[in-house]
mmCIF file of C-alpha atoms in Angstrom:
data_model
loop_
_atom_site.group_PDB
_atom_site.id
_atom_site.type_symbol
_atom_site.label_atom_id
_atom_site.label_comp_id
_atom_site.label_asym_id
_atom_site.label_seq_id
_atom_site.Cartn_x
_atom_site.Cartn_y
_atom_site.Cartn_z
ATOM 1 C CA MET A 53 -25.134 5.975 8.156
ATOM 2 C CA LYS A 54 -21.893 6.463 10.463
ATOM 3 C CA ILE A 55 -19.147 6.225 8.134
ATOM 4 C CA VAL A 56 -15.553 5.951 9.263
ATOM 5 C CA ILE A 57 -12.947 6.403 6.588
ATOM 6 C CA ALA A 58 -9.264 5.361 7.571
ATOM 7 C CA THR A 59 -6.391 6.279 5.665
ATOM 8 C CA ASP A 60 -3.023 6.534 5.752
ATOM 9 C CA VAL A 61 -2.210 9.191 3.140
ATOM 10 C CA TYR A 62 -4.975 12.591 3.615
ATOM 11 C CA TYR A 63 -5.434 16.257 2.366
ATOM 12 C CA PRO A 64 -3.158 18.226 2.008
ATOM 13 C CA GLN A 65 -0.858 15.591 1.023
ATOM 14 C CA VAL A 66 -0.351 15.676 -2.512
ATOM 15 C CA ILE A 67 -1.077 12.232 -3.208
ATOM 16 C CA GLY A 68 -3.452 10.562 -5.930
ATOM 17 C CA SER A 69 -5.238 8.563 -3.200
ATOM 18 C CA SER A 70 -5.269 11.529 -0.714
ATOM 19 C CA TYR A 71 -7.556 13.686 -2.948
ATOM 20 C CA ALA A 72 -9.599 10.533 -3.811
ATOM 21 C CA VAL A 73 -10.456 9.899 -0.298
ATOM 22 C CA PHE A 74 -10.921 13.651 0.298
ATOM 23 C CA ASN A 75 -13.245 13.765 -2.519
ATOM 24 C CA LEU A 76 -15.306 10.726 -1.531
ATOM 25 C CA ALA A 77 -15.597 11.914 2.374
ATOM 26 C CA GLN A 78 -16.784 15.390 1.181
ATOM 27 C CA GLY A 79 -19.396 13.603 -1.250
ATOM 28 C CA LEU A 80 -20.486 11.168 1.227
ATOM 29 C CA LYS A 81 -20.944 14.095 3.891
ATOM 30 C CA GLU A 82 -22.945 15.911 0.903
ATOM 31 C CA ARG A 83 -25.185 13.150 0.561
ATOM 32 C CA GLY A 84 -26.110 13.441 4.285
ATOM 33 C CA HIS A 85 -24.211 10.616 6.035
ATOM 34 C CA LYS A 86 -21.937 11.416 9.329
ATOM 35 C CA VAL A 87 -18.124 11.042 7.985
ATOM 36 C CA ALA A 88 -15.251 11.094 10.284
ATOM 37 C CA VAL A 89 -11.861 10.538 8.720
ATOM 38 C CA PHE A 90 -8.637 8.829 10.504
ATOM 39 C CA ALA A 91 -5.448 10.191 9.183
ATOM 40 C CA PRO A 92 -1.836 10.515 10.120
ATOM 41 C CA VAL A 93 -0.936 14.099 11.802
ATOM 42 C CA ALA A 94 1.043 16.402 9.697
ATOM 43 C CA HIS A 95 3.080 17.529 12.845
ATOM 44 C CA GLY A 96 2.502 17.306 16.456
ATOM 45 C CA ARG A 97 0.713 14.396 18.185
ATOM 46 C CA ASN A 98 -2.973 13.004 18.038
ATOM 47 C CA HIS A 99 -5.780 15.892 17.704
ATOM 48 C CA ASN A 100 -8.786 16.490 15.788
ATOM 49 C CA GLU A 101 -9.409 19.373 13.010
ATOM 50 C CA MET A 102 -12.202 20.616 10.962
ATOM 51 C CA ILE A 103 -10.932 20.117 6.939
ATOM 52 C CA GLY A 104 -14.460 21.632 5.445
ATOM 53 C CA ASN A 105 -17.325 20.137 6.740
ATOM 54 C CA LEU A 106 -15.328 17.075 7.850
ATOM 55 C CA GLU A 107 -14.073 16.004 11.186
ATOM 56 C CA VAL A 108 -10.610 14.376 10.842
ATOM 57 C CA TYR A 109 -8.971 12.747 13.786
ATOM 58 C CA ARG A 110 -5.028 12.950 13.415
ATOM 59 C CA PHE A 111 -3.214 10.373 14.961
ATOM 60 C CA PHE A 112 0.446 10.511 15.924
ATOM 61 C CA ALA A 113 2.869 9.615 12.960
ATOM 62 C CA LEU A 114 6.325 9.583 11.794
ATOM 63 C CA HIS A 115 8.010 10.127 8.469
ATOM 64 C CA VAL A 116 8.805 7.448 5.925
ATOM 65 C CA PRO A 117 12.273 6.956 5.829
ATOM 66 C CA TRP A 118 12.457 6.941 1.550
ATOM 67 C CA GLN A 119 9.467 9.146 1.480
ATOM 68 C CA LYS A 120 9.231 12.449 3.658
ATOM 69 C CA ASP A 121 6.274 14.342 2.493
ATOM 70 C CA ILE A 122 4.727 10.672 3.885
ATOM 71 C CA ARG A 123 3.639 10.095 7.387
ATOM 72 C CA THR A 124 2.315 7.029 8.659
ATOM 73 C CA ALA A 125 0.465 6.409 11.921
ATOM 74 C CA VAL A 126 1.751 4.074 14.994
ATOM 75 C CA SER A 127 -0.675 4.553 17.746
ATOM 76 C CA SER A 128 -3.145 1.049 17.050
ATOM 77 C CA ILE A 129 -5.085 1.832 20.394
ATOM 78 C CA SER A 130 -6.013 5.110 19.811
ATOM 79 C CA VAL A 131 -7.704 4.230 16.870
ATOM 80 C CA LEU A 132 -9.589 1.405 18.239
ATOM 81 C CA GLU A 133 -10.564 3.729 21.136
ATOM 82 C CA ARG A 134 -11.942 6.425 18.732
ATOM 83 C CA LEU A 135 -14.145 3.503 17.112
ATOM 84 C CA ARG A 136 -15.206 2.646 20.289
ATOM 85 C CA ARG A 137 -16.355 6.027 20.778
ATOM 86 C CA ILE A 138 -17.766 6.945 17.208
ATOM 87 C CA LYS A 139 -19.547 3.733 17.183
ATOM 88 C CA PRO A 140 -19.683 3.601 13.010
ATOM 89 C CA ASP A 141 -21.799 1.832 11.064
ATOM 90 C CA ILE A 142 -19.080 0.749 8.589
ATOM 91 C CA VAL A 143 -15.239 1.214 8.402
ATOM 92 C CA HIS A 144 -13.978 2.183 5.142
ATOM 93 C CA ILE A 145 -10.343 1.546 4.589
ATOM 94 C CA HIS A 146 -8.225 2.624 1.829
ATOM 95 C CA HIS A 147 -4.410 1.970 2.384
ATOM 96 C CA PRO A 148 -3.053 -1.347 4.555
ATOM 97 C CA PHE A 149 -0.898 0.512 6.396
ATOM 98 C CA LEU A 150 -0.634 1.381 10.177
ATOM 99 C CA ILE A 151 -3.779 3.368 10.262
ATOM 100 C CA GLY A 152 -5.612 1.248 8.000
ATOM 101 C CA SER A 153 -4.419 -1.915 9.824
ATOM 102 C CA SER A 154 -5.262 -0.426 13.041
ATOM 103 C CA ALA A 155 -8.918 0.531 11.939
ATOM 104 C CA LEU A 156 -9.405 -3.188 10.440
ATOM 105 C CA MET A 157 -8.207 -4.843 13.292
ATOM 106 C CA GLY A 158 -10.534 -2.732 15.582
ATOM 107 C CA ALA A 159 -13.379 -2.920 13.700
ATOM 108 C CA ARG A 160 -13.085 -6.561 13.389
ATOM 109 C CA LEU A 161 -12.607 -6.555 17.380
ATOM 110 C CA LEU A 162 -15.751 -4.322 17.757
ATOM 111 C CA HIS A 163 -18.024 -6.424 14.638
ATOM 112 C CA ILE A 164 -18.187 -3.502 12.670
ATOM 113 C CA PRO A 165 -18.371 -3.886 8.514
ATOM 114 C CA THR A 166 -15.430 -3.344 6.699
ATOM 115 C CA VAL A 167 -14.625 -2.242 3.160
ATOM 116 C CA ILE A 168 -11.523 -1.692 1.750
ATOM 117 C CA THR A 169 -10.164 0.214 -1.363
ATOM 118 C CA ASN A 170 -6.856 -0.945 -2.734
ATOM 119 C CA HIS A 171 -5.575 1.726 -4.680
ATOM 120 C CA LEU A 172 -1.889 0.106 -4.905
ATOM 121 C CA LEU A 173 -0.369 -1.672 -7.438
ATOM 122 C CA PRO A 174 3.288 -3.041 -6.450
ATOM 123 C CA GLU A 175 4.440 -2.273 -9.735
ATOM 124 C CA ASN A 176 3.589 1.236 -9.500
ATOM 125 C CA PHE A 177 5.507 1.930 -6.545
ATOM 126 C CA LEU A 178 8.297 -0.589 -5.892
ATOM 127 C CA MET A 179 10.525 0.968 -8.173
ATOM 128 C CA PHE A 180 10.628 4.432 -5.622
ATOM 129 C CA LEU A 181 11.939 2.026 -2.884
ATOM 130 C CA PRO A 182 15.511 2.455 -2.193
ATOM 131 C CA LYS A 183 18.262 -0.660 -2.888
ATOM 132 C CA GLN A 184 16.414 -1.986 -5.707
ATOM 133 C CA GLY A 185 19.262 -4.682 -6.162
ATOM 134 C CA THR A 186 18.964 -7.487 -8.718
ATOM 135 C CA PHE A 187 15.556 -8.213 -10.843
ATOM 136 C CA LYS A 188 15.493 -11.315 -9.005
ATOM 137 C CA LYS A 189 15.205 -9.579 -5.691
ATOM 138 C CA TYR A 190 12.650 -7.070 -7.106
ATOM 139 C CA GLU A 191 10.538 -10.164 -8.295
ATOM 140 C CA GLY A 192 10.822 -11.393 -4.703
ATOM 141 C CA ARG A 193 9.407 -8.111 -3.525
ATOM 142 C CA LEU A 194 7.173 -8.013 -6.013
ATOM 143 C CA ARG A 195 5.313 -11.404 -4.899
ATOM 144 C CA PHE A 196 5.520 -10.760 -1.527
ATOM 145 C CA THR A 197 3.897 -7.054 -1.423
ATOM 146 C CA TRP A 198 1.094 -8.908 -3.772
ATOM 147 C CA LYS A 199 0.744 -11.249 -0.796
ATOM 148 C CA PHE A 200 0.594 -8.560 1.658
ATOM 149 C CA ILE A 201 -1.926 -6.710 -0.070
ATOM 150 C CA VAL A 202 -4.237 -9.216 -1.147
ATOM 151 C CA GLY A 203 -3.794 -11.082 2.454
ATOM 152 C CA PHE A 204 -4.946 -7.467 3.991
ATOM 153 C CA SER A 205 -7.975 -6.935 1.550
ATOM 154 C CA ASN A 206 -9.040 -10.924 2.196
ATOM 155 C CA LYS A 207 -10.129 -9.523 5.618
ATOM 156 C CA ALA A 208 -12.709 -7.377 4.705
ATOM 157 C CA CYS A 209 -16.268 -7.507 4.012
ATOM 158 C CA TYR A 210 -16.101 -6.000 0.589
ATOM 159 C CA VAL A 211 -13.399 -4.879 -1.766
ATOM 160 C CA THR A 212 -13.521 -2.118 -4.295
ATOM 161 C CA ALA A 213 -10.673 -0.634 -6.565
ATOM 162 C CA PRO A 214 -10.586 2.435 -8.984
ATOM 163 C CA THR A 215 -10.876 -0.200 -12.270
ATOM 164 C CA GLN A 216 -11.906 -3.403 -13.307
ATOM 165 C CA THR A 217 -8.362 -4.372 -14.613
ATOM 166 C CA ALA A 218 -7.471 -3.480 -10.897
ATOM 167 C CA VAL A 219 -10.071 -5.477 -9.451
ATOM 168 C CA SER A 220 -8.757 -8.608 -11.753
ATOM 169 C CA LEU A 221 -5.330 -8.288 -10.919
ATOM 170 C CA LEU A 222 -6.391 -8.541 -7.144
ATOM 171 C CA ARG A 223 -8.458 -11.663 -7.911
ATOM 172 C CA GLU A 224 -5.319 -12.980 -9.917
ATOM 173 C CA HIS A 225 -3.176 -12.588 -7.171
ATOM 174 C CA GLY A 226 -5.694 -14.307 -4.641
ATOM 175 C CA LEU A 227 -8.379 -12.475 -3.573
ATOM 176 C CA LYS A 228 -11.559 -14.043 -2.467
ATOM 177 C CA VAL A 229 -13.914 -11.882 -0.914
ATOM 178 C CA LYS A 230 -16.559 -10.021 -2.886
ATOM 179 C CA ALA A 231 -15.314 -7.077 -5.134
ATOM 180 C CA LYS A 232 -16.292 -4.372 -7.796
ATOM 181 C CA ALA A 233 -14.841 -1.654 -9.642
ATOM 182 C CA VAL A 234 -15.583 1.899 -8.757
ATOM 183 C CA SER A 235 -14.319 4.645 -9.789
ATOM 184 C CA ASN A 236 -12.324 7.772 -8.067
ATOM 185 C CA GLY A 237 -14.984 10.216 -10.031
ATOM 186 C CA ILE A 238 -14.288 13.159 -11.686
ATOM 187 C CA ASP A 239 -15.654 16.516 -10.372
ATOM 188 C CA LEU A 240 -17.813 17.789 -13.351
ATOM 189 C CA ASN A 241 -18.094 20.986 -11.926
ATOM 190 C CA ARG A 242 -14.173 21.749 -12.096
ATOM 191 C CA PHE A 243 -13.374 19.290 -14.907
ATOM 192 C CA HIS A 244 -16.221 20.351 -17.375
ATOM 193 C CA PRO A 245 -14.673 21.877 -20.721
ATOM 194 C CA ASN A 246 -17.474 24.848 -22.008
ATOM 195 C CA ARG A 247 -15.266 25.219 -25.344
ATOM 196 C CA ASP A 248 -14.601 22.644 -28.106
ATOM 197 C CA GLY A 249 -11.319 23.558 -28.737
ATOM 198 C CA GLU A 250 -11.284 26.236 -31.309
ATOM 199 C CA TYR A 251 -9.296 28.927 -29.118
ATOM 200 C CA LEU A 252 -6.327 26.425 -29.131
ATOM 201 C CA ARG A 253 -6.618 26.110 -32.764
ATOM 202 C CA GLN A 254 -6.340 29.567 -32.826
ATOM 203 C CA LYS A 255 -4.101 29.868 -30.254
ATOM 204 C CA PHE A 256 -1.550 27.652 -31.677
ATOM 205 C CA ASN A 257 -2.236 28.244 -35.058
ATOM 206 C CA ILE A 258 -3.509 24.893 -36.051
ATOM 207 C CA PRO A 259 -5.753 24.870 -39.562
#
């Protein structure tokens, strides 16, 4: 298949979902699929680059004011034009921000099937936003953010989330489309202990 992966955070940004998307793209490529990644630029303007064996299309982006190591793209027309050129069989979207929303809009205009993977639980990131205010204001932000995430996800053909709990929460907040839990996965070649822990007992004098 010819797959476009659209993400608002991507390697080398040090964010959990950026590594999950990177590993997914590499895995799909290794299985013989043609994969292109849409992501924000780290600096400068639109350009293409190779990261490993993947072609990454970088789109002009600005820093998020409250998180200087995160950039989000602002060029929806460029995303649409790139989709027209690539003509993917499917578009896999990982964030509901400007690249993700531009890719979703473009895919729908071009009648390309879409999958959205939701990596976001509002309770996990709203606390990092500035000027939290009262708990009542926090509750209002929470309701708004859930509505935004679920409204975005309901525009896809199919939705995944890393855990069944995450899928259930999306359902509780109004998700209507088909959805399934798909783990982000673990690199067993890297995270496969070949010792039984005895060395730790010896190192720390544990009986």
